[in-house]
Amino acid sequence: MTERRIRVLIGKPGLDGHDRGAKTVASVLRDHGMEVVYTGLHQTPAMIAEAAAQEDVDVVGLSLLSGAHMALFPRVRDELTARGKGDVLLVGGGIIPHDDMDSLEGDGFAKLFGPGTPTTDIATWIQEEMEKRFEREGEEA
Amino acid sequence: MSAAQGVLDRLVTGDRTALARAITWAESADPRFRAVLTGANERVGRGWRVGITGPPGAGKSTLTNELISAHRAAERSVGVLAVDPSSPFTGGALLGDRIRMDGRTSDEGVFIRSMASRGSHGGIARATVDAVDAMDAFGLEELLIETVGVGQAEYDVVGAADTVLVVLCPGAGDGVQALKSGILEVADVLCVNKADLSGAERLAADLEEAVSLRDVEPHGGWVTPVVSCSAGTSEGIEDVLAALSLHRTWLEDGRLEAHREARRLAQVHRALAEAVDRELWEAFGWRERAVRLLADGAAHYDVVADLIEELRVQTRTAAGGGASER
């Protein structure tokens, strides 16, 4: 019998100093029963990936409002892969144009959430994805 | 090769992702953790465990960060297990202790893990000791266990640490608070943080008085020192380190084995109580029995007495009737 809970890391890569959104999402995921590690502002991609590895999280959520997402998001993905964490459910949010969302979603990101997304939708989406993953793990074990 | 064997092999050869996974298994009550720990059992006991506890906002994380710096400056590796509370309503948790330890993530000599308390009420989680055992087996030398912010009577960390450091800060009560039972008594070192704030000297004096007024020394001859520091500006950290090191020397002077044996015994007792509870309540059907007895109008004390008596009878029967009445 295991007591598995969804563990999430919310990271803010780069120099963007606005974390209201990150904190909001962290609180909402907490309220949906997840264990959420928030690592604070001004993290390098390597710091986020290393924290995700040490915390052995199931989900990494990146938040960026500065416009540097096309530079920083893929670097976080690469750093995660380098640490054997390429299999995490990788999601992101912030001020991100639709074209960039499409391109990231085709490139290792499971889902991007734009401004105006109801917070409950984010939580529900993650829960559903993780349920599928936990089921698959259960079958393999 | 089983998944557990793979994680064990990688854990003992210094693979951090294996340590991270072992801790996840410990937290999830995954049976694979037992296999890992059994395999690594010989390696447990080399690290030194310091429990850092105190009320919310006293500066536990900030002080922990300072201790990490000091240990790293002395080229010792550090493992940190930081516990934050789970919501009693949703089970969710916001784990924010890493923010205070920001600069450490890229240091290969430091491993930090956040843990939610998951329904435990003693300041640490059910899996905290298991996780620290895993860090110990991995080879981390200085093990820091940061509890949730505690009140006066949550001190399970005593059963998890070699040295208990209680962190307080001024502005939370008068001298009588310092005389109360509980958290202050379990401290091996008392630390007044935020020593630059008004009231800090008074608090330190009150604590020193409380220690000196003790008629029975709870730590077998160890007199709890009171030290002051300002973790935010790194002032006085050397005094905290000196007090911790003094306690370590004291324990290592022939007292450590007994101290750790008591801890291991408490660990067995706790795990056993949990297992017995699970076994009887669910598997053995006590839950349903209790529901039926209550429905028949039994008082709750009588339900308990009935079930315990029944267990005694069955144990005696199983032992061939030879066991004597207690």
Coordinates of C-alpha atoms in Angstrom, one line a residue:
Chain A
M1 CA 0.0 0.0 0.0
T2 CA 1.4 3.4 -0.9
E3 CA 0.4 6.9 0.0
R4 CA 1.4 8.7 -3.1
R5 CA 0.8 12.5 -3.3
I6 CA 1.4 14.7 -6.3
R7 CA 4.6 16.7 -5.7
V8 CA 5.1 19.9 -7.7
L9 CA 7.9 22.4 -8.0
I10 CA 7.0 26.0 -9.0
G11 CA 10.1 27.8 -10.4
K12 CA 10.8 31.3 -11.6
P13 CA 13.7 31.2 -14.0
G14 CA 15.7 34.4 -14.9
L15 CA 15.5 38.0 -13.8
D16 CA 11.7 38.5 -13.8
G17 CA 10.8 39.8 -10.4
H18 CA 7.0 39.3 -10.4
D19 CA 5.9 36.2 -8.5
R20 CA 2.3 36.9 -7.7
G21 CA 1.2 34.5 -10.4
A22 CA 3.6 31.8 -9.3
K23 CA 2.4 32.2 -5.7
T24 CA -1.2 32.1 -6.8
V25 CA -0.8 28.9 -8.7
A26 CA 1.3 27.3 -5.8
S27 CA -1.5 28.1 -3.4
V28 CA -4.2 26.7 -5.7
L29 CA -2.3 23.5 -6.3
R30 CA -1.8 23.2 -2.5
D31 CA -5.6 23.7 -2.0
H32 CA -6.1 20.8 -4.5
G33 CA -4.1 18.5 -2.2
M34 CA -0.7 18.7 -3.8
E35 CA 2.6 19.3 -2.1
V36 CA 4.2 22.3 -3.7
V37 CA 7.8 23.4 -3.4
Y38 CA 8.3 27.0 -4.3
T39 CA 11.9 28.0 -4.9
G40 CA 11.6 31.8 -5.0
L41 CA 12.7 34.4 -7.5
H42 CA 15.8 34.7 -9.8
Q43 CA 16.6 31.0 -10.3
T44 CA 18.9 29.7 -13.0
P45 CA 17.7 26.8 -15.1
A46 CA 20.3 24.6 -13.4
M47 CA 19.0 25.6 -9.9
I48 CA 15.4 24.8 -10.8
A49 CA 16.4 21.4 -12.3
E50 CA 18.6 20.5 -9.3
A51 CA 15.9 21.4 -6.8
A52 CA 13.4 19.3 -8.8
A53 CA 15.8 16.4 -8.7
Q54 CA 16.5 16.6 -5.0
E55 CA 12.8 17.0 -4.3
D56 CA 11.9 14.2 -6.7
V57 CA 8.9 16.1 -7.9
D58 CA 6.4 14.7 -10.4
V59 CA 5.5 18.1 -11.9
V60 CA 7.6 21.2 -12.7
G61 CA 5.8 24.4 -13.4
L62 CA 7.6 27.4 -14.7
S63 CA 6.4 31.0 -14.5
L64 CA 7.8 33.8 -16.6
L65 CA 6.5 37.3 -17.4
S66 CA 9.6 38.9 -18.9
G67 CA 9.4 37.5 -22.4
A68 CA 12.5 35.3 -22.1
H69 CA 10.6 32.1 -22.1
M70 CA 11.9 30.9 -25.4
A71 CA 15.4 31.2 -24.1
L72 CA 14.9 29.9 -20.6
F73 CA 12.2 27.3 -20.7
P74 CA 14.1 24.9 -23.0
R75 CA 17.2 25.3 -20.9
V76 CA 15.3 24.2 -17.8
R77 CA 14.1 21.2 -19.8
D78 CA 17.6 20.3 -20.9
E79 CA 18.9 20.7 -17.3
L80 CA 16.1 18.4 -16.1
T81 CA 17.0 15.8 -18.7
A82 CA 20.7 16.0 -17.7
R83 CA 19.7 15.0 -14.2
G84 CA 17.5 12.1 -15.2
K85 CA 14.4 14.1 -14.7
G86 CA 13.3 14.3 -18.3
D87 CA 10.2 12.4 -17.5
V88 CA 8.6 15.1 -15.2
L89 CA 5.3 16.6 -16.3
L90 CA 6.7 20.0 -17.5
V91 CA 4.3 22.9 -17.7
G92 CA 4.6 26.7 -17.9
G93 CA 2.7 29.9 -17.7
G94 CA 3.0 33.6 -18.1
I95 CA 2.8 36.3 -20.8
I96 CA 3.5 33.9 -23.7
P97 CA 2.3 34.4 -27.3
H98 CA 0.2 31.6 -28.8
D99 CA 2.9 30.7 -31.4
D100 CA 5.5 30.3 -28.6
M101 CA 3.0 28.2 -26.6
D102 CA 2.6 25.9 -29.6
S103 CA 6.3 25.6 -30.2
L104 CA 7.1 24.8 -26.6
E105 CA 4.2 22.2 -26.4
G106 CA 5.9 20.5 -29.4
D107 CA 9.2 20.6 -27.6
G108 CA 9.0 18.8 -24.3
F109 CA 6.4 20.9 -22.5
A110 CA 3.2 19.1 -21.7
K111 CA 1.1 22.3 -21.5
L112 CA 1.3 26.1 -21.4
F113 CA -1.2 28.1 -19.5
G114 CA -1.8 31.7 -20.6
P115 CA -3.2 34.7 -18.8
G116 CA -6.9 34.3 -17.8
T117 CA -6.8 30.6 -17.4
P118 CA -9.1 29.7 -14.5
T119 CA -6.8 28.4 -11.7
T120 CA -9.0 25.4 -11.0
D121 CA -8.5 24.3 -14.6
I122 CA -4.7 24.2 -14.1
A123 CA -5.1 22.1 -10.9
T124 CA -7.7 19.7 -12.5
W125 CA -5.5 19.3 -15.7
I126 CA -2.5 18.4 -13.6
Q127 CA -4.5 16.0 -11.4
E128 CA -5.9 14.2 -14.4
E129 CA -2.5 13.9 -16.1
M130 CA -0.9 12.6 -12.9
E131 CA -3.6 10.1 -12.3
K132 CA -2.9 8.6 -15.7
R133 CA 0.8 8.5 -14.9
F134 CA 0.4 6.9 -11.4
E135 CA -1.9 4.3 -13.0
R136 CA 0.8 3.5 -15.6
E137 CA 3.4 3.2 -12.9
G138 CA 1.2 0.9 -10.9
E139 CA 0.8 -1.4 -13.9
E140 CA 4.6 -1.5 -14.5
A141 CA 5.5 -2.1 -10.9
Chain B
M1 CA 17.4 -6.4 -11.1
S2 CA 14.6 -5.0 -9.0
A3 CA 13.9 -1.3 -8.9
A4 CA 14.8 -1.3 -5.2
Q5 CA 18.2 -2.9 -5.8
G6 CA 18.9 -0.4 -8.6
V7 CA 18.2 2.5 -6.3
L8 CA 20.2 0.9 -3.5
D9 CA 23.2 0.4 -5.8
R10 CA 23.0 4.0 -7.0
L11 CA 22.4 5.4 -3.5
V12 CA 25.6 4.0 -2.1
T13 CA 27.7 5.1 -5.0
G14 CA 26.6 8.8 -4.6
D15 CA 23.8 9.2 -7.1
R16 CA 21.6 12.0 -5.8
T17 CA 18.5 11.1 -7.9
A18 CA 18.6 7.6 -6.2
L19 CA 18.6 9.3 -2.7
A20 CA 15.7 11.5 -3.9
R21 CA 13.8 8.5 -5.0
A22 CA 14.4 6.6 -1.8
I23 CA 13.0 9.5 0.2
T24 CA 9.9 9.5 -2.0
W25 CA 9.4 5.8 -1.4
A26 CA 9.8 6.4 2.4
E27 CA 7.2 9.2 2.3
S28 CA 4.8 7.1 0.2
A29 CA 5.1 4.1 2.5
D30 CA 6.3 2.2 -0.6
P31 CA 7.6 -1.2 0.4
R32 CA 10.6 -0.7 -1.8
F33 CA 12.0 1.7 0.8
R34 CA 12.4 -1.1 3.3
A35 CA 14.5 -3.1 0.8
V36 CA 16.7 -0.1 0.2
L37 CA 17.2 0.7 3.9
T38 CA 17.8 -2.9 4.8
G39 CA 20.5 -3.1 2.2
A40 CA 22.1 0.2 3.4
N41 CA 21.7 -0.4 7.1
E42 CA 25.4 -0.8 7.8
R43 CA 26.1 2.7 6.4
V44 CA 23.6 4.4 8.7
G45 CA 25.0 6.1 11.8
R46 CA 28.0 7.9 10.4
G47 CA 26.3 11.3 10.1
W48 CA 25.6 13.7 12.9
R49 CA 22.0 14.7 13.3
V50 CA 21.0 18.1 14.6
G51 CA 17.2 18.8 15.1
I52 CA 16.3 22.5 14.7
T53 CA 13.0 23.4 16.2
G54 CA 11.1 26.4 17.5
P55 CA 8.0 28.5 16.9
P56 CA 7.0 29.7 13.4
G57 CA 9.1 32.7 12.3
A58 CA 11.8 32.2 14.9
G59 CA 14.4 31.9 12.1
K60 CA 14.9 28.2 11.8
S61 CA 15.4 28.2 8.1
T62 CA 17.7 31.2 8.2
L63 CA 19.8 29.7 10.9
T64 CA 19.8 26.4 9.1
N65 CA 21.2 28.2 6.1
E66 CA 23.9 29.7 8.3
L67 CA 24.8 26.3 9.6
I68 CA 25.1 25.0 6.1
S69 CA 27.5 27.8 5.2
A70 CA 29.7 27.0 8.3
H71 CA 29.8 23.3 7.5
R72 CA 30.6 23.9 3.9
A73 CA 33.4 26.2 4.8
A74 CA 34.8 23.3 6.8
E75 CA 34.3 21.1 3.8
R76 CA 31.8 18.8 5.4
S77 CA 28.8 17.7 3.3
V78 CA 25.3 18.6 4.5
G79 CA 21.9 17.0 4.2
V80 CA 18.9 19.1 5.1
L81 CA 15.4 17.7 5.8
A82 CA 12.9 20.6 6.1
V83 CA 9.4 19.8 7.3
D84 CA 6.4 22.1 6.6
P85 CA 2.8 21.6 7.7
S86 CA 0.2 19.8 5.5
S87 CA -3.3 21.1 5.4
P88 CA -5.7 19.2 7.6
F89 CA -8.4 19.9 5.1
T90 CA -6.9 19.1 1.7
G91 CA -3.7 17.3 2.6
G92 CA -1.8 19.8 0.4
A93 CA 1.2 21.7 1.5
L94 CA 3.3 24.7 0.5
L95 CA 7.0 23.9 1.1
G96 CA 8.9 27.1 1.2
D97 CA 12.0 26.4 3.3
R98 CA 14.2 26.2 0.2
I99 CA 13.8 29.9 -0.4
R100 CA 15.9 30.6 2.6
M101 CA 18.6 28.2 1.4
D102 CA 18.6 29.7 -2.1
G103 CA 22.4 29.6 -2.8
R104 CA 22.8 26.0 -1.8
T105 CA 21.1 24.2 -4.6
S106 CA 24.1 24.3 -7.0
D107 CA 26.5 23.1 -4.3
E108 CA 27.2 19.4 -4.8
G109 CA 28.0 19.0 -1.1
V110 CA 24.5 19.9 0.0
F111 CA 21.3 18.0 -0.5
I112 CA 18.1 19.7 0.6
R113 CA 14.7 17.9 0.8
S114 CA 11.4 19.5 1.7
M115 CA 8.8 17.3 3.4
A116 CA 5.1 17.8 4.3
S117 CA 4.1 16.8 7.8
R118 CA 1.2 14.6 6.4
G119 CA -1.0 14.4 9.4
S120 CA 1.8 14.0 12.0
H121 CA 1.5 16.4 14.9
G122 CA 4.9 16.2 16.6
G123 CA 6.8 18.7 14.4
I124 CA 8.2 16.1 12.0
A125 CA 6.6 13.7 9.5
R126 CA 6.2 9.9 9.8
A127 CA 8.9 9.5 7.2
T128 CA 11.4 12.1 8.5
V129 CA 13.7 9.7 10.3
D130 CA 13.6 7.3 7.4
A131 CA 14.6 10.1 5.0
V132 CA 17.5 11.1 7.3
D133 CA 18.6 7.5 7.5
A134 CA 18.7 7.5 3.7
M135 CA 20.8 10.7 3.7
D136 CA 23.1 9.1 6.3
A137 CA 23.5 6.0 4.2
F138 CA 24.2 8.2 1.2
G139 CA 27.2 9.6 3.1
L140 CA 26.2 13.1 4.0
E141 CA 28.1 14.1 7.2
E142 CA 26.1 16.9 8.8
L143 CA 22.4 16.2 8.9
L144 CA 20.1 19.0 9.8
I145 CA 16.4 18.3 10.5
E146 CA 14.3 21.4 10.5
T147 CA 10.8 20.9 12.1
V148 CA 7.6 22.7 11.3
G149 CA 7.1 25.8 13.4
V150 CA 6.1 24.3 16.8
G151 CA 4.3 25.4 19.9
Q152 CA 5.2 24.1 23.3
A153 CA 4.6 20.4 23.2
E154 CA 5.6 19.1 19.7
Y155 CA 9.0 17.5 20.2
D156 CA 9.1 14.3 18.2
V157 CA 12.4 15.7 16.8
V158 CA 14.0 14.4 20.0
G159 CA 13.6 10.9 18.7
A160 CA 15.2 11.9 15.4
A161 CA 18.3 13.8 16.4
D162 CA 21.6 13.5 18.3
T163 CA 21.4 17.2 19.3
V164 CA 18.3 19.3 19.6
L165 CA 18.6 23.0 19.0
V166 CA 15.6 25.1 20.0
V167 CA 15.5 28.5 18.3
L168 CA 13.5 31.3 19.9
C169 CA 13.1 35.0 19.3
P170 CA 12.1 37.9 21.6
G171 CA 8.6 39.2 21.9
A172 CA 6.7 36.0 22.7
G173 CA 6.0 36.1 26.4
D174 CA 7.5 36.7 29.8
G175 CA 9.8 34.8 32.1
V176 CA 7.2 32.3 33.1
Q177 CA 7.0 31.0 29.6
A178 CA 10.6 30.0 30.0
L179 CA 9.8 27.9 33.0
K180 CA 7.1 25.8 31.3
S181 CA 7.5 22.2 30.5
G182 CA 7.9 20.9 27.0
I183 CA 9.9 22.2 24.1
L184 CA 12.4 24.2 26.3
E185 CA 13.2 21.1 28.4
V186 CA 14.1 19.0 25.4
A187 CA 16.7 21.5 24.1
D188 CA 20.3 20.4 24.2
V189 CA 21.1 24.0 23.1
L190 CA 18.8 27.0 23.5
C191 CA 19.3 29.7 20.9
V192 CA 17.9 33.2 21.1
N193 CA 17.8 34.4 17.5
K194 CA 17.2 38.0 16.3
A195 CA 19.5 39.1 19.2
D196 CA 19.5 42.6 17.8
L197 CA 15.8 43.1 18.7
S198 CA 14.8 44.6 22.0
G199 CA 13.9 42.0 24.6
A200 CA 16.5 39.5 23.4
E201 CA 18.8 40.0 26.3
R202 CA 15.9 39.6 28.7
L203 CA 14.8 36.4 27.0
A204 CA 18.3 34.9 27.2
A205 CA 18.5 35.8 30.9
D206 CA 15.1 34.3 31.5
L207 CA 16.1 31.1 29.8
E208 CA 19.4 30.9 31.7
E209 CA 17.6 31.3 34.9
A210 CA 15.1 28.6 34.0
V211 CA 18.0 26.2 33.2
S212 CA 19.7 27.0 36.4
L213 CA 16.5 26.5 38.5
R214 CA 16.1 23.0 37.3
D215 CA 16.1 20.6 40.2
V216 CA 16.3 17.5 38.0
E217 CA 18.6 17.7 35.1
P218 CA 16.7 16.1 32.1
H219 CA 19.8 15.4 30.1
G220 CA 21.9 13.3 32.4
G221 CA 24.4 15.9 33.4
W222 CA 24.4 18.1 30.3
V223 CA 23.6 21.7 31.3
T224 CA 21.8 23.3 28.4
P225 CA 23.7 26.4 27.2
V226 CA 21.8 29.5 26.1
V227 CA 23.4 31.2 23.1
S228 CA 22.4 34.3 21.1
C229 CA 22.7 35.1 17.4
S230 CA 21.3 37.1 14.6
A231 CA 21.0 34.6 11.8
G232 CA 20.0 37.2 9.3
T233 CA 23.3 39.0 9.6
S234 CA 25.4 35.9 10.5
E235 CA 26.3 37.4 13.9
G236 CA 26.9 35.0 16.7
I237 CA 26.7 31.9 14.5
E238 CA 30.1 30.8 15.8
D239 CA 28.6 30.7 19.4
V240 CA 25.8 28.4 18.1
L241 CA 28.3 26.2 16.4
A242 CA 30.5 26.0 19.5
A243 CA 27.6 25.0 21.7
L244 CA 26.5 22.3 19.2
S245 CA 30.0 21.0 19.0
L246 CA 30.4 21.0 22.8
H247 CA 27.2 18.8 23.0
R248 CA 28.6 16.5 20.3
T249 CA 31.9 16.1 22.2
W250 CA 29.9 15.4 25.4
L251 CA 27.8 12.7 23.8
E252 CA 30.8 11.2 22.1
D253 CA 32.5 10.8 25.4
G254 CA 31.0 7.4 26.1
R255 CA 27.3 8.4 26.0
L256 CA 26.5 8.2 22.3
E257 CA 25.7 4.5 22.0
A258 CA 23.1 4.6 24.8
H259 CA 21.6 7.8 23.3
R260 CA 21.3 6.3 19.9
E261 CA 20.1 2.9 21.2
A262 CA 17.2 4.7 23.0
R263 CA 16.4 6.5 19.7
R264 CA 16.4 3.3 17.7
L265 CA 14.2 1.6 20.2
A266 CA 11.8 4.5 20.0
Q267 CA 11.9 4.2 16.2
V268 CA 11.0 0.5 16.4
H269 CA 8.2 1.3 19.0
R270 CA 6.7 3.9 16.8
A271 CA 6.8 1.9 13.6
L272 CA 5.5 -1.2 15.4
A273 CA 2.6 0.8 16.9
E274 CA 1.7 2.0 13.4
A275 CA 1.9 -1.4 11.9
V276 CA -0.1 -3.1 14.7
D277 CA -2.7 -0.4 14.4
R278 CA -3.0 -0.9 10.6
E279 CA -3.0 -4.7 11.1
L280 CA -5.7 -4.8 13.8
W281 CA -7.9 -1.9 12.6
E282 CA -8.2 -2.8 9.0
A283 CA -6.8 -6.3 8.3
F284 CA -8.0 -7.9 11.5
G285 CA -11.4 -6.3 11.3
W286 CA -11.4 -4.2 14.4
R287 CA -12.9 -1.3 12.6
E288 CA -16.0 -3.2 11.7
R289 CA -16.2 -4.7 15.1
A290 CA -16.0 -1.3 16.7
V291 CA -18.7 0.0 14.4
R292 CA -21.0 -2.9 15.4
L293 CA -20.3 -2.5 19.1
L294 CA -21.0 1.2 19.0
A295 CA -24.2 0.6 17.1
D296 CA -25.3 -1.8 19.8
G297 CA -25.0 1.1 22.2
A298 CA -21.6 0.3 23.8
A299 CA -19.7 3.2 25.4
H300 CA -16.4 3.8 23.7
Y301 CA -14.3 2.6 26.8
D302 CA -16.3 -0.6 26.7
V303 CA -15.6 -1.1 23.0
V304 CA -11.9 -0.7 23.7
A305 CA -11.9 -3.0 26.7
D306 CA -13.9 -5.7 24.8
L307 CA -11.5 -5.7 21.8
I308 CA -8.3 -5.7 24.0
E309 CA -9.7 -8.6 26.1
E310 CA -10.5 -10.5 22.9
L311 CA -7.0 -9.9 21.7
R312 CA -5.5 -11.2 25.0
V313 CA -7.7 -14.4 24.8
Q314 CA -6.6 -15.0 21.3
T315 CA -2.9 -14.4 22.0
R316 CA -3.1 -16.8 24.9
T317 CA -4.8 -19.4 22.8
A318 CA -2.2 -19.0 20.1
A319 CA 0.5 -19.4 22.7
G320 CA -1.0 -22.7 23.8
G321 CA -2.6 -21.2 26.9
G322 CA 0.7 -20.9 28.6
A323 CA 0.9 -17.1 28.7
S324 CA 0.1 -15.8 32.2
E325 CA -2.5 -13.1 32.9
R326 CA -0.9 -9.6 33.2

